GROMACS .gro file of C-alpha atoms in nm:
model
  200
    1MET     CA    1  -4.243  -1.505   1.409
    2THR     CA    2  -4.308  -1.188   1.609
    3ASN     CA    3  -4.646  -1.179   1.784
    4ARG     CA    4  -4.767  -0.833   1.682
    5PRO     CA    5  -5.103  -0.683   1.776
    6THR     CA    6  -5.341  -0.661   1.480
    7THR     CA    7  -5.357  -0.282   1.516
    8LEU     CA    8  -4.976  -0.260   1.488
    9VAL     CA    9  -4.972  -0.483   1.179
   10THR     CA   10  -5.238  -0.265   1.018
   11SER     CA   11  -5.053   0.054   1.106
   12LEU     CA   12  -4.721  -0.077   0.971
   13HIS     CA   13  -4.887  -0.200   0.652
   14THR     CA   14  -5.044   0.141   0.601
   15GLY     CA   15  -4.735   0.340   0.696
   16LEU     CA   16  -4.485   0.137   0.496
   17THR     CA   17  -4.730   0.104   0.204
   18SER     CA   18  -4.823  -0.205   0.006
   19GLU     CA   19  -4.577  -0.112  -0.269
   20ARG     CA   20  -4.278  -0.113  -0.034
   21LEU     CA   21  -4.390  -0.430   0.139
   22ALA     CA   22  -4.460  -0.613  -0.187
   23PRO     CA   23  -4.118  -0.786  -0.223
   24TYR     CA   24  -4.130  -0.894   0.141
   25LEU     CA   25  -4.483  -1.031   0.103
   26ARG     CA   26  -4.377  -1.226  -0.207
   27ALA     CA   27  -4.084  -1.375  -0.018
   28ALA     CA   28  -4.311  -1.456   0.277
   29GLY     CA   29  -4.578  -1.624   0.067
   30GLY     CA   30  -4.828  -1.346   0.136
   31ASP     CA   31  -4.805  -1.375   0.516
   32ILE     CA   32  -4.798  -1.019   0.650
   33ASP     CA   33  -4.644  -1.117   0.986
   34ARG     CA   34  -4.362  -1.306   0.819
   35ALA     CA   35  -4.317  -1.019   0.574
   36LEU     CA   36  -4.275  -0.775   0.863
   37ASP     CA   37  -4.027  -1.014   1.026
   38LEU     CA   38  -3.829  -1.012   0.703
   39TYR     CA   39  -3.851  -0.632   0.687
   40GLU     CA   40  -3.711  -0.610   1.039
   41TRP     CA   41  -3.433  -0.856   0.953
   42ASN     CA   42  -3.355  -0.648   0.645
   43THR     CA   43  -3.313  -0.331   0.851
   44GLN     CA   44  -3.085  -0.506   1.101
   45VAL     CA   45  -2.861  -0.660   0.834
   46SER     CA   46  -2.854  -0.330   0.643
   47ALA     CA   47  -2.741  -0.147   0.957
   48ALA     CA   48  -2.465  -0.402   1.015
   49LEU     CA   49  -2.344  -0.379   0.656
   50PHE     CA   50  -2.354   0.000   0.660
   51ALA     CA   51  -2.123  -0.008   0.961
   52ASP     CA   52  -1.879  -0.216   0.753
   53PHE     CA   53  -1.913   0.034   0.469
   54SER     CA   54  -1.805   0.313   0.706
   55TYR     CA   55  -1.465   0.142   0.729
   56PHE     CA   56  -1.442   0.003   0.378
   57GLU     CA   57  -1.526   0.322   0.190
   58VAL     CA   58  -1.272   0.533   0.381
   59ILE     CA   59  -0.998   0.271   0.344
   60LEU     CA   60  -1.071   0.235  -0.028
   61ARG     CA   61  -1.067   0.604  -0.111
   62ASN     CA   62  -0.754   0.667   0.099
   63ALA     CA   63  -0.565   0.382  -0.071
   64CYS     CA   64  -0.670   0.508  -0.415
   65HIS     CA   65  -0.595   0.870  -0.325
   66ARG     CA   66  -0.245   0.775  -0.209
   67GLN     CA   67  -0.160   0.596  -0.534
   68LEU     CA   68  -0.311   0.870  -0.748
   69GLN     CA   69  -0.104   1.127  -0.558
   70HIS     CA   70   0.213   0.931  -0.640
   71TRP     CA   71   0.102   0.910  -1.003
   72ALA     CA   72   0.035   1.284  -1.025
   73THR     CA   73   0.378   1.358  -0.878
   74ARG     CA   74   0.538   1.147  -1.151
   75GLN     CA   75   0.347   1.359  -1.405
   76ASN     CA   76   0.544   1.662  -1.280
   77THR     CA   77   0.227   1.854  -1.204
   78ALA     CA   78   0.167   2.068  -0.899
   79ALA     CA   79  -0.211   2.028  -0.924
   80PRO     CA   80  -0.389   1.754  -0.728
   81TRP     CA   81  -0.459   1.435  -0.922
   82TYR     CA   82  -0.831   1.506  -0.930
   83ARG     CA   83  -0.768   1.812  -1.148
   84HIS     CA   84  -0.565   1.618  -1.404
   85PRO     CA   85  -0.700   1.623  -1.765
   86ALA     CA   86  -0.691   1.242  -1.769
   87LEU     CA   87  -1.023   1.249  -1.583
   88SER     CA   88  -1.328   1.217  -1.805
   89PRO     CA   89  -1.589   1.497  -1.817
   90ARG     CA   90  -1.814   1.283  -1.596
   91SER     CA   91  -1.543   1.239  -1.332
   92ALA     CA   92  -1.435   1.602  -1.358
   93ASP     CA   93  -1.795   1.710  -1.296
   94ASP     CA   94  -1.806   1.492  -0.983
   95VAL     CA   95  -1.486   1.660  -0.865
   96THR     CA   96  -1.629   2.008  -0.928
   97LYS     CA   97  -1.936   1.923  -0.719
   98ALA     CA   98  -1.716   1.780  -0.443
   99ARG     CA   99  -1.501   2.094  -0.438
  100THR     CA  100  -1.816   2.307  -0.417
  101ARG     CA  101  -1.941   2.108  -0.118
  102THR     CA  102  -1.597   2.140   0.042
  103ALA     CA  103  -1.614   2.520   0.022
  104ARG     CA  104  -1.946   2.547   0.206
  105GLY     CA  105  -1.928   2.763   0.513
  106ARG     CA  106  -1.622   2.935   0.367
  107ARG     CA  107  -1.405   2.641   0.457
  108GLN     CA  108  -1.060   2.618   0.304
  109GLU     CA  109  -1.029   2.354   0.034
  110THR     CA  110  -0.785   2.076   0.114
  111GLU     CA  111  -0.716   1.755  -0.075
  112GLY     CA  112  -0.840   1.551   0.219
  113ARG     CA  113  -1.173   1.733   0.226
  114VAL     CA  114  -1.224   1.699  -0.148
  115VAL     CA  115  -1.145   1.327  -0.137
  116ALA     CA  116  -1.390   1.282   0.150
  117GLU     CA  117  -1.666   1.451  -0.054
  118LEU     CA  118  -1.623   1.222  -0.356
  119MET     CA  119  -1.900   0.962  -0.365
  120PHE     CA  120  -1.850   0.587  -0.371
  121GLY     CA  121  -1.974   0.579  -0.731
  122PHE     CA  122  -1.689   0.811  -0.831
  123TRP     CA  123  -1.427   0.566  -0.702
  124ARG     CA  124  -1.604   0.275  -0.868
  125PHE     CA  125  -1.602   0.460  -1.202
  126LEU     CA  126  -1.227   0.527  -1.172
  127HIS     CA  127  -1.187   0.147  -1.198
  128SER     CA  128  -1.388   0.123  -1.520
  129ARG     CA  129  -1.243   0.007  -1.851
  130SER     CA  130  -1.208   0.363  -1.980
  131TYR     CA  131  -0.935   0.424  -1.719
  132GLU     CA  132  -0.742   0.100  -1.766
  133ALA     CA  133  -0.446   0.258  -1.944
  134THR     CA  134  -0.454   0.603  -1.786
  135LEU     CA  135  -0.518   0.535  -1.416
  136TRP     CA  136  -0.539   0.162  -1.342
  137THR     CA  137  -0.210   0.043  -1.489
  138PRO     CA  138   0.015   0.327  -1.369
  139ALA     CA  139  -0.156   0.396  -1.036
  140LEU     CA  140  -0.470   0.230  -0.901
  141ARG     CA  141  -0.354  -0.131  -0.932
  142HIS     CA  142  -0.091  -0.052  -0.667
  143ALA     CA  143  -0.372   0.010  -0.417
  144TYR     CA  144  -0.431  -0.367  -0.416
  145PRO     CA  145  -0.087  -0.517  -0.344
  146HIS     CA  146  -0.228  -0.845  -0.212
  147GLN     CA  147  -0.458  -0.917  -0.505
  148THR     CA  148  -0.323  -1.180  -0.742
  149PRO     CA  149  -0.352  -1.130  -1.032
  150ARG     CA  150  -0.423  -0.758  -1.024
  151ARG     CA  151  -0.706  -0.748  -1.276
  152ARG     CA  152  -0.896  -0.424  -1.307
  153GLY     CA  153  -1.213  -0.602  -1.417
  154ASP     CA  154  -1.222  -0.811  -1.100
  155VAL     CA  155  -1.197  -0.505  -0.878
  156TYR     CA  156  -1.452  -0.311  -1.083
  157THR     CA  157  -1.706  -0.594  -1.067
  158ARG     CA  158  -1.679  -0.613  -0.689
  159LEU     CA  159  -1.700  -0.236  -0.649
  160ASP     CA  160  -2.001  -0.225  -0.881
  161HIS     CA  161  -2.180  -0.489  -0.672
  162LEU     CA  162  -2.094  -0.303  -0.354
  163ASN     CA  163  -2.214   0.026  -0.500
  164THR     CA  164  -2.550  -0.133  -0.580
  165LEU     CA  165  -2.575  -0.282  -0.232
  166ARG     CA  166  -2.475   0.045  -0.066
  167ASN     CA  167  -2.737   0.238  -0.262
  168ARG     CA  168  -3.010  -0.013  -0.176
  169ILE     CA  169  -2.921   0.015   0.193
  170ALA     CA  170  -2.914   0.396   0.177
  171HIS     CA  171  -3.263   0.400   0.022
  172HIS     CA  172  -3.401   0.136   0.261
  173GLU     CA  173  -3.455  -0.114  -0.019
  174PRO     CA  174  -3.471  -0.491   0.035
  175ILE     CA  175  -3.135  -0.669   0.024
  176HIS     CA  176  -3.260  -1.021   0.098
  177GLY     CA  177  -3.227  -1.287  -0.169
  178PRO     CA  178  -2.970  -1.276  -0.452
  179THR     CA  179  -2.892  -0.905  -0.401
  180ILE     CA  180  -2.696  -0.972  -0.086
  181GLY     CA  181  -2.521  -1.295  -0.185
  182THR     CA  182  -2.206  -1.201  -0.374
  183PRO     CA  183  -2.161  -0.836  -0.270
  184ALA     CA  184  -2.173  -0.906   0.103
  185LYS     CA  185  -1.867  -1.129   0.065
  186THR     CA  186  -1.690  -0.872  -0.149
  187SER     CA  187  -1.629  -0.590   0.096
  188PRO     CA  188  -1.384  -0.777   0.323
  189HIS     CA  189  -1.204  -0.906   0.013
  190CYS     CA  190  -1.149  -0.558  -0.128
  191THR     CA  191  -1.061  -0.414   0.212
  192THR     CA  192  -0.803  -0.684   0.273
  193ASN     CA  193  -0.646  -0.621  -0.067
  194SER     CA  194  -0.635  -0.244  -0.021
  195SER     CA  195  -0.326  -0.155   0.175
  196PRO     CA  196  -0.283   0.185   0.341
  197SER     CA  197   0.091   0.121   0.343
  198SER     CA  198   0.125   0.010  -0.019
  199GLY     CA  199   0.396   0.186  -0.207
  200GLY     CA  200   0.379   0.340  -0.553
   0.00000   0.00000   0.00000
């Protein structure tokens, strides 16, 4: 337990607010010092996981982008895959927003820039059941050449857990307890199964 001055404990309690500290206090049995220790641990683990996300998210989207490019080529279309009518209105709206962000500062739109602007939730949704026949079977499953069997539902569940974890980290929410259990073990699994060199 960290030996904090009483004035510091009071200041942290006031600054962080009782509402934000509530889950930490519950976990610490009402002990404010232990709750602050847990809060500090939470920030350190969150920072470590966010560093992993900086690799995982880029590898994931590049592997998916590569397979979707191959798929679009087989559709005999000159347009990028993210402008294909197979995308739902929700996904198409995400793409429109990404393209708008890409054009800021009068920058030229490129596929790489658009892909980089698409949020993690977008990629998770591309693995949902509604895309099983249109995108998963002909394209996205090839982004996971080492996964056996290649079940869309398995990948979606892991991505959904990771999306929740990522959002909690981004909003400085607690990740101790059951929230961190399964998802923290999921990122390396998905990253290992996503191959930058996988063929179409």
